[in-house]
Amino acid sequence: MRALKRLRRSANLTQEAMVDALNAFARRLHADGRIAKPPTFSVRQLSKWESEKAPPPWPHPDTRAVLAIYWKRPVEELGLRPAAADDAPTAISVPMISQAPPSVPVLATASSSPLTDEAPPPWLAETTTGTNRSGEWRIAPEEVDFLSAAADDNYAIDQQFGGNRLWRPTRAHLLWTHHMIDRGIYDDPLGQQLHALAGKLTTSLGWFCYDAGLQAQARQYFSEALNAANYTGDDMLASRTLSNMARQAVDLNKGREAVRFAKLGQRHAELWNAPSLVTALLAIREAQGHARLGDVFNCEAAIRRSWQEWERGNNERDPDWALFLNLAELTCLEGMCRLDLGQAARAQTLLAQSEALQDVAHSRNRGMCLGRLSVAAVANGDVDHGMSAASKALQLVESGISSTRTAGQLKIVHDGMLPHRRARGVGDLLEQIRAHVA
């Protein structure tokens, strides 16, 4: 039995269901810019690939890419082989920097098409890999470590400056990682690292798109990261991704969805015995969903659980992506819940405490806190403090914060202050805000 047929049956899919899944997956890859054109799959075509009576036809390059990415293995492992006439390279080899001989340019492409957000970089087009004598492109562990460190650097930059300028380089890193997975030679442990890296980059890319206001793209990447987590059994990645999805759902005014994501994240967290910091994060995400729904009882219960877990203290197993949840941030998140519940005075007190605790390493979060503090103060009738908080948020934007979410919060501040535009200084502040969020 061919491997492709065995995999389909192990996934409990009929040929018709498999074709539908592949066509939908191809459309997503095309929308993501990872393939030039979405191929169309058919039952007849799939039957030929699965048949053992004759050598199966060699798929088109984009078709091969979809199959390889969907099943997370080279198409040769699916039982597909090129005909003898197709063995010759059809594109320029693209070696990694560590593999390129000094006399060979590092990047050589078979296409001069422009680099855009809609299409992958030309050096990620169909290639034959490797420059060594055997024709293999062997992935070095150092290359994976380098990309993983770059992902961590981008996450730290996001915490301080926002994600507007990070989603493009992260997307390029993700494309290259998938290229390494699909075309490179590596052993099983390194393969596991590559797949883990791809998941890490995918959920980070979703977060950066979310922060940049690209909500549809963010939901797509979050879904892809969650699919990868489920496929590989990576419950930590699932917990992280569901936490991100819950946060986005609140901003999209989908409170029930946020609660569902947060609770599912909690179940995944139990499966890897997550430390208290992760449990606290998922509990406050649930609380935010309840708050958006106006459910005071369940929101209060989730807030209490979050603080109880957080107060257990840090653990050496705390993942990097949860370390932002310090005292300042948890106080801010509770303040956001109180604001959504209409408890303006309590929200103002909490958000003012949070703002005073925020450090320079979390400037983007401080900007978000200041915006909400301004909204809470104005709702509480404290226009002077609302103006002060909004002015500080503007200063952060002018200092280099590139977060569409922060700008959106300033727009909410602007609209909330309009009824007070005749008060001293409010008119000037409104003009400054319009200059930044127009």
PDB file of C-alpha atoms in Angstrom, residues 95-299:
ATOM      1  CA  PRO A  95      22.534  26.979  -0.487  1.00  0.00           C
ATOM      2  CA  MET A  96      22.525  28.184   3.084  1.00  0.00           C
ATOM      3  CA  ILE A  97      25.234  30.683   3.947  1.00  0.00           C
ATOM      4  CA  SER A  98      27.200  28.026   5.798  1.00  0.00           C
ATOM      5  CA  GLN A  99      27.208  25.802   2.708  1.00  0.00           C
ATOM      6  CA  ALA A 100      28.091  28.283   0.003  1.00  0.00           C
ATOM      7  CA  PRO A 101      31.638  28.145  -1.330  1.00  0.00           C
ATOM      8  CA  PRO A 102      33.423  31.536  -1.220  1.00  0.00           C
ATOM      9  CA  SER A 103      33.284  31.897  -4.993  1.00  0.00           C
ATOM     10  CA  VAL A 104      29.513  31.313  -5.253  1.00  0.00           C
ATOM     11  CA  PRO A 105      26.993  34.096  -4.589  1.00  0.00           C
ATOM     12  CA  VAL A 106      24.899  33.246  -1.570  1.00  0.00           C
ATOM     13  CA  LEU A 107      21.562  34.032  -3.228  1.00  0.00           C
ATOM     14  CA  ALA A 108      21.032  33.015  -6.828  1.00  0.00           C
ATOM     15  CA  THR A 109      17.498  32.865  -8.187  1.00  0.00           C
ATOM     16  CA  ALA A 110      15.850  31.640 -11.300  1.00  0.00           C
ATOM     17  CA  SER A 111      13.369  34.506 -11.248  1.00  0.00           C
ATOM     18  CA  SER A 112      13.583  38.255 -11.088  1.00  0.00           C
ATOM     19  CA  SER A 113       9.964  38.734  -9.999  1.00  0.00           C
ATOM     20  CA  PRO A 114       9.442  41.541  -7.484  1.00  0.00           C
ATOM     21  CA  LEU A 115       9.234  40.773  -3.763  1.00  0.00           C
ATOM     22  CA  THR A 116       5.747  41.595  -2.468  1.00  0.00           C
ATOM     23  CA  ASP A 117       3.572  40.749   0.527  1.00  0.00           C
ATOM     24  CA  GLU A 118       1.357  38.602  -1.720  1.00  0.00           C
ATOM     25  CA  ALA A 119       4.085  36.344  -3.103  1.00  0.00           C
ATOM     26  CA  PRO A 120       6.984  34.482  -1.488  1.00  0.00           C
ATOM     27  CA  PRO A 121      10.513  35.772  -2.017  1.00  0.00           C
ATOM     28  CA  PRO A 122      11.909  34.543  -5.333  1.00  0.00           C
ATOM     29  CA  TRP A 123      14.583  32.468  -3.628  1.00  0.00           C
ATOM     30  CA  LEU A 124      11.788  30.389  -2.065  1.00  0.00           C
ATOM     31  CA  ALA A 125      10.495  29.368  -5.493  1.00  0.00           C
ATOM     32  CA  GLU A 126      10.861  25.768  -6.631  1.00  0.00           C
ATOM     33  CA  THR A 127      14.486  24.810  -6.103  1.00  0.00           C
ATOM     34  CA  THR A 128      16.807  21.876  -6.059  1.00  0.00           C
ATOM     35  CA  THR A 129      18.681  22.102  -2.806  1.00  0.00           C
ATOM     36  CA  GLY A 130      22.236  21.632  -1.743  1.00  0.00           C
ATOM     37  CA  THR A 131      25.626  22.441  -3.183  1.00  0.00           C
ATOM     38  CA  ASN A 132      27.675  19.586  -1.847  1.00  0.00           C
ATOM     39  CA  ARG A 133      28.852  16.749  -4.040  1.00  0.00           C
ATOM     40  CA  SER A 134      25.994  14.416  -3.136  1.00  0.00           C
ATOM     41  CA  GLY A 135      23.426  17.049  -4.100  1.00  0.00           C
ATOM     42  CA  GLU A 136      21.943  17.084  -0.579  1.00  0.00           C
ATOM     43  CA  TRP A 137      21.057  20.120   1.493  1.00  0.00           C
ATOM     44  CA  ARG A 138      21.879  18.996   5.005  1.00  0.00           C
ATOM     45  CA  ILE A 139      20.436  21.259   7.692  1.00  0.00           C
ATOM     46  CA  ALA A 140      22.864  22.226  10.455  1.00  0.00           C
ATOM     47  CA  PRO A 141      21.580  22.522  14.061  1.00  0.00           C
ATOM     48  CA  GLU A 142      23.205  25.957  14.250  1.00  0.00           C
ATOM     49  CA  GLU A 143      20.897  27.217  11.508  1.00  0.00           C
ATOM     50  CA  VAL A 144      17.821  26.126  13.447  1.00  0.00           C
ATOM     51  CA  ASP A 145      19.181  27.697  16.639  1.00  0.00           C
ATOM     52  CA  PHE A 146      19.831  30.927  14.739  1.00  0.00           C
ATOM     53  CA  LEU A 147      16.242  31.142  13.495  1.00  0.00           C
ATOM     54  CA  SER A 148      14.872  30.264  16.931  1.00  0.00           C
ATOM     55  CA  ALA A 149      16.961  33.039  18.517  1.00  0.00           C
ATOM     56  CA  ALA A 150      15.676  35.472  15.884  1.00  0.00           C
ATOM     57  CA  ALA A 151      12.103  34.502  16.834  1.00  0.00           C
ATOM     58  CA  ASP A 152      12.875  35.225  20.497  1.00  0.00           C
ATOM     59  CA  ASP A 153      14.419  38.578  19.552  1.00  0.00           C
ATOM     60  CA  ASN A 154      11.314  39.563  17.612  1.00  0.00           C
ATOM     61  CA  TYR A 155       9.106  38.643  20.551  1.00  0.00           C
ATOM     62  CA  ALA A 156      11.179  40.897  22.846  1.00  0.00           C
ATOM     63  CA  ILE A 157      10.977  43.733  20.300  1.00  0.00           C
ATOM     64  CA  ASP A 158       7.208  43.284  20.128  1.00  0.00           C
ATOM     65  CA  GLN A 159       6.907  43.696  23.888  1.00  0.00           C
ATOM     66  CA  GLN A 160       8.710  47.031  23.721  1.00  0.00           C
ATOM     67  CA  PHE A 161       7.718  48.532  20.375  1.00  0.00           C
ATOM     68  CA  GLY A 162       4.746  46.572  18.983  1.00  0.00           C
ATOM     69  CA  GLY A 163       4.261  44.216  16.071  1.00  0.00           C
ATOM     70  CA  ASN A 164       3.600  46.490  13.082  1.00  0.00           C
ATOM     71  CA  ARG A 165       7.134  46.120  11.739  1.00  0.00           C
ATOM     72  CA  LEU A 166       7.619  42.496  12.814  1.00  0.00           C
ATOM     73  CA  TRP A 167       5.074  40.462  10.885  1.00  0.00           C
ATOM     74  CA  ARG A 168       6.909  40.759   7.556  1.00  0.00           C
ATOM     75  CA  PRO A 169      10.334  39.501   8.754  1.00  0.00           C
ATOM     76  CA  THR A 170       8.627  36.810  10.817  1.00  0.00           C
ATOM     77  CA  ARG A 171       6.707  35.696   7.746  1.00  0.00           C
ATOM     78  CA  ALA A 172       9.999  35.464   5.837  1.00  0.00           C
ATOM     79  CA  HIS A 173      11.508  33.388   8.676  1.00  0.00           C
ATOM     80  CA  LEU A 174       8.486  31.089   8.606  1.00  0.00           C
ATOM     81  CA  LEU A 175       8.690  30.621   4.840  1.00  0.00           C
ATOM     82  CA  TRP A 176      12.353  29.724   5.112  1.00  0.00           C
ATOM     83  CA  THR A 177      11.688  27.301   7.969  1.00  0.00           C
ATOM     84  CA  HIS A 178       9.055  25.499   5.901  1.00  0.00           C
ATOM     85  CA  HIS A 179      11.491  25.408   3.007  1.00  0.00           C
ATOM     86  CA  MET A 180      14.044  23.735   5.279  1.00  0.00           C
ATOM     87  CA  ILE A 181      11.420  21.226   6.439  1.00  0.00           C
ATOM     88  CA  ASP A 182      10.263  20.417   2.924  1.00  0.00           C
ATOM     89  CA  ARG A 183      13.634  20.319   1.134  1.00  0.00           C
ATOM     90  CA  GLY A 184      16.339  19.773   3.702  1.00  0.00           C
ATOM     91  CA  ILE A 185      18.013  16.636   5.019  1.00  0.00           C
ATOM     92  CA  TYR A 186      17.975  16.170   8.802  1.00  0.00           C
ATOM     93  CA  ASP A 187      17.578  13.509  11.475  1.00  0.00           C
ATOM     94  CA  ASP A 188      14.451  13.000  13.575  1.00  0.00           C
ATOM     95  CA  PRO A 189      15.510  15.130  16.581  1.00  0.00           C
ATOM     96  CA  LEU A 190      16.389  18.080  14.355  1.00  0.00           C
ATOM     97  CA  GLY A 191      13.162  17.538  12.413  1.00  0.00           C
ATOM     98  CA  GLN A 192      11.224  17.846  15.654  1.00  0.00           C
ATOM     99  CA  GLN A 193      13.052  21.102  16.386  1.00  0.00           C
ATOM    100  CA  LEU A 194      12.185  22.430  12.930  1.00  0.00           C
ATOM    101  CA  HIS A 195       8.493  21.615  13.337  1.00  0.00           C
ATOM    102  CA  ALA A 196       8.485  23.184  16.807  1.00  0.00           C
ATOM    103  CA  LEU A 197      10.155  26.278  15.354  1.00  0.00           C
ATOM    104  CA  ALA A 198       7.544  26.466  12.574  1.00  0.00           C
ATOM    105  CA  GLY A 199       4.770  26.354  15.168  1.00  0.00           C
ATOM    106  CA  LYS A 200       6.469  28.992  17.285  1.00  0.00           C
ATOM    107  CA  LEU A 201       6.900  31.304  14.287  1.00  0.00           C
ATOM    108  CA  THR A 202       3.326  30.730  13.097  1.00  0.00           C
ATOM    109  CA  THR A 203       1.678  31.699  16.376  1.00  0.00           C
ATOM    110  CA  SER A 204       4.072  34.659  16.757  1.00  0.00           C
ATOM    111  CA  LEU A 205       3.184  35.763  13.245  1.00  0.00           C
ATOM    112  CA  GLY A 206      -0.489  35.576  14.167  1.00  0.00           C
ATOM    113  CA  TRP A 207       0.165  37.762  17.209  1.00  0.00           C
ATOM    114  CA  PHE A 208       2.151  40.340  15.241  1.00  0.00           C
ATOM    115  CA  CYS A 209      -0.594  40.519  12.604  1.00  0.00           C
ATOM    116  CA  TYR A 210      -3.138  40.967  15.392  1.00  0.00           C
ATOM    117  CA  ASP A 211      -1.124  43.809  16.915  1.00  0.00           C
ATOM    118  CA  ALA A 212      -0.778  45.367  13.454  1.00  0.00           C
ATOM    119  CA  GLY A 213      -4.542  45.307  12.941  1.00  0.00           C
ATOM    120  CA  LEU A 214      -4.463  42.534  10.314  1.00  0.00           C
ATOM    121  CA  GLN A 215      -7.197  40.532  11.986  1.00  0.00           C
ATOM    122  CA  ALA A 216      -8.090  38.156   9.148  1.00  0.00           C
ATOM    123  CA  GLN A 217      -4.446  37.183   8.645  1.00  0.00           C
ATOM    124  CA  ALA A 218      -3.998  36.787  12.393  1.00  0.00           C
ATOM    125  CA  ARG A 219      -6.921  34.370  12.643  1.00  0.00           C
ATOM    126  CA  GLN A 220      -5.524  32.404   9.708  1.00  0.00           C
ATOM    127  CA  TYR A 221      -2.087  32.023  11.295  1.00  0.00           C
ATOM    128  CA  PHE A 222      -3.554  31.187  14.692  1.00  0.00           C
ATOM    129  CA  SER A 223      -5.670  28.466  13.084  1.00  0.00           C
ATOM    130  CA  GLU A 224      -2.651  27.105  11.255  1.00  0.00           C
ATOM    131  CA  ALA A 225      -0.588  27.095  14.454  1.00  0.00           C
ATOM    132  CA  LEU A 226      -3.369  25.297  16.316  1.00  0.00           C
ATOM    133  CA  ASN A 227      -3.637  22.718  13.536  1.00  0.00           C
ATOM    134  CA  ALA A 228       0.128  22.161  13.726  1.00  0.00           C
ATOM    135  CA  ALA A 229      -0.064  21.797  17.520  1.00  0.00           C
ATOM    136  CA  ASN A 230      -2.831  19.223  17.244  1.00  0.00           C
ATOM    137  CA  TYR A 231      -1.010  17.347  14.483  1.00  0.00           C
ATOM    138  CA  THR A 232       2.247  17.095  16.433  1.00  0.00           C
ATOM    139  CA  GLY A 233       0.699  16.754  19.899  1.00  0.00           C
ATOM    140  CA  ASP A 234       2.371  19.989  21.059  1.00  0.00           C
ATOM    141  CA  ASP A 235       0.104  20.992  23.937  1.00  0.00           C
ATOM    142  CA  MET A 236       2.360  23.887  24.939  1.00  0.00           C
ATOM    143  CA  LEU A 237       1.996  25.453  21.481  1.00  0.00           C
ATOM    144  CA  ALA A 238      -1.765  24.849  21.668  1.00  0.00           C
ATOM    145  CA  SER A 239      -1.973  26.623  25.048  1.00  0.00           C
ATOM    146  CA  ARG A 240      -0.021  29.615  23.751  1.00  0.00           C
ATOM    147  CA  THR A 241      -2.016  29.873  20.543  1.00  0.00           C
ATOM    148  CA  LEU A 242      -5.392  29.571  22.272  1.00  0.00           C
ATOM    149  CA  SER A 243      -4.362  32.306  24.716  1.00  0.00           C
ATOM    150  CA  ASN A 244      -3.586  34.551  21.735  1.00  0.00           C
ATOM    151  CA  MET A 245      -6.873  33.619  20.048  1.00  0.00           C
ATOM    152  CA  ALA A 246      -8.820  34.424  23.213  1.00  0.00           C
ATOM    153  CA  ARG A 247      -7.207  37.875  23.443  1.00  0.00           C
ATOM    154  CA  GLN A 248      -8.035  38.624  19.808  1.00  0.00           C
ATOM    155  CA  ALA A 249     -11.619  37.389  20.215  1.00  0.00           C
ATOM    156  CA  VAL A 250     -12.190  39.941  22.992  1.00  0.00           C
ATOM    157  CA  ASP A 251     -11.045  42.776  20.732  1.00  0.00           C
ATOM    158  CA  LEU A 252     -13.336  41.477  17.980  1.00  0.00           C
ATOM    159  CA  ASN A 253     -16.209  41.574  20.496  1.00  0.00           C
ATOM    160  CA  LYS A 254     -16.570  37.784  20.416  1.00  0.00           C
ATOM    161  CA  GLY A 255     -16.807  37.151  24.143  1.00  0.00           C
ATOM    162  CA  ARG A 256     -18.203  33.618  23.932  1.00  0.00           C
ATOM    163  CA  GLU A 257     -15.458  32.631  21.522  1.00  0.00           C
ATOM    164  CA  ALA A 258     -12.840  34.095  23.880  1.00  0.00           C
ATOM    165  CA  VAL A 259     -14.174  32.062  26.808  1.00  0.00           C
ATOM    166  CA  ARG A 260     -14.232  28.896  24.699  1.00  0.00           C
ATOM    167  CA  PHE A 261     -10.632  29.424  23.512  1.00  0.00           C
ATOM    168  CA  ALA A 262      -9.400  30.149  27.035  1.00  0.00           C
ATOM    169  CA  LYS A 263     -11.059  27.050  28.503  1.00  0.00           C
ATOM    170  CA  LEU A 264      -9.701  24.864  25.714  1.00  0.00           C
ATOM    171  CA  GLY A 265      -6.263  26.346  26.377  1.00  0.00           C
ATOM    172  CA  GLN A 266      -6.639  25.391  30.031  1.00  0.00           C
ATOM    173  CA  ARG A 267      -7.358  21.794  29.073  1.00  0.00           C
ATOM    174  CA  HIS A 268      -4.241  21.690  26.912  1.00  0.00           C
ATOM    175  CA  ALA A 269      -2.275  23.258  29.778  1.00  0.00           C
ATOM    176  CA  GLU A 270      -3.300  20.397  32.049  1.00  0.00           C
ATOM    177  CA  LEU A 271      -1.943  17.897  29.528  1.00  0.00           C
ATOM    178  CA  TRP A 272       1.612  19.274  29.802  1.00  0.00           C
ATOM    179  CA  ASN A 273       1.301  20.101  33.501  1.00  0.00           C
ATOM    180  CA  ALA A 274       1.765  23.799  32.790  1.00  0.00           C
ATOM    181  CA  PRO A 275       3.237  26.002  35.534  1.00  0.00           C
ATOM    182  CA  SER A 276       1.036  28.403  37.465  1.00  0.00           C
ATOM    183  CA  LEU A 277       2.000  31.400  35.341  1.00  0.00           C
ATOM    184  CA  VAL A 278       0.446  29.819  32.248  1.00  0.00           C
ATOM    185  CA  THR A 279      -2.674  28.829  34.198  1.00  0.00           C
ATOM    186  CA  ALA A 280      -2.952  32.403  35.488  1.00  0.00           C
ATOM    187  CA  LEU A 281      -2.687  33.782  31.953  1.00  0.00           C
ATOM    188  CA  LEU A 282      -5.402  31.503  30.597  1.00  0.00           C
ATOM    189  CA  ALA A 283      -7.674  32.303  33.560  1.00  0.00           C
ATOM    190  CA  ILE A 284      -7.396  36.068  32.985  1.00  0.00           C
ATOM    191  CA  ARG A 285      -8.051  35.495  29.271  1.00  0.00           C
ATOM    192  CA  GLU A 286     -11.242  33.687  30.275  1.00  0.00           C
ATOM    193  CA  ALA A 287     -12.117  36.570  32.598  1.00  0.00           C
ATOM    194  CA  GLN A 288     -11.751  39.028  29.716  1.00  0.00           C
ATOM    195  CA  GLY A 289     -14.207  37.008  27.660  1.00  0.00           C
ATOM    196  CA  HIS A 290     -16.751  36.962  30.496  1.00  0.00           C
ATOM    197  CA  ALA A 291     -16.259  40.706  30.997  1.00  0.00           C
ATOM    198  CA  ARG A 292     -16.946  41.419  27.341  1.00  0.00           C
ATOM    199  CA  LEU A 293     -20.196  39.456  27.742  1.00  0.00           C
ATOM    200  CA  GLY A 294     -21.087  41.427  30.887  1.00  0.00           C
ATOM    201  CA  ASP A 295     -21.007  38.236  32.989  1.00  0.00           C
ATOM    202  CA  VAL A 296     -19.916  39.650  36.355  1.00  0.00           C
ATOM    203  CA  PHE A 297     -20.165  36.413  38.350  1.00  0.00           C
ATOM    204  CA  ASN A 298     -17.986  34.268  36.083  1.00  0.00           C
ATOM    205  CA  CYS A 299     -15.592  37.138  35.420  1.00  0.00           C
TER     206      CYS A 299
END
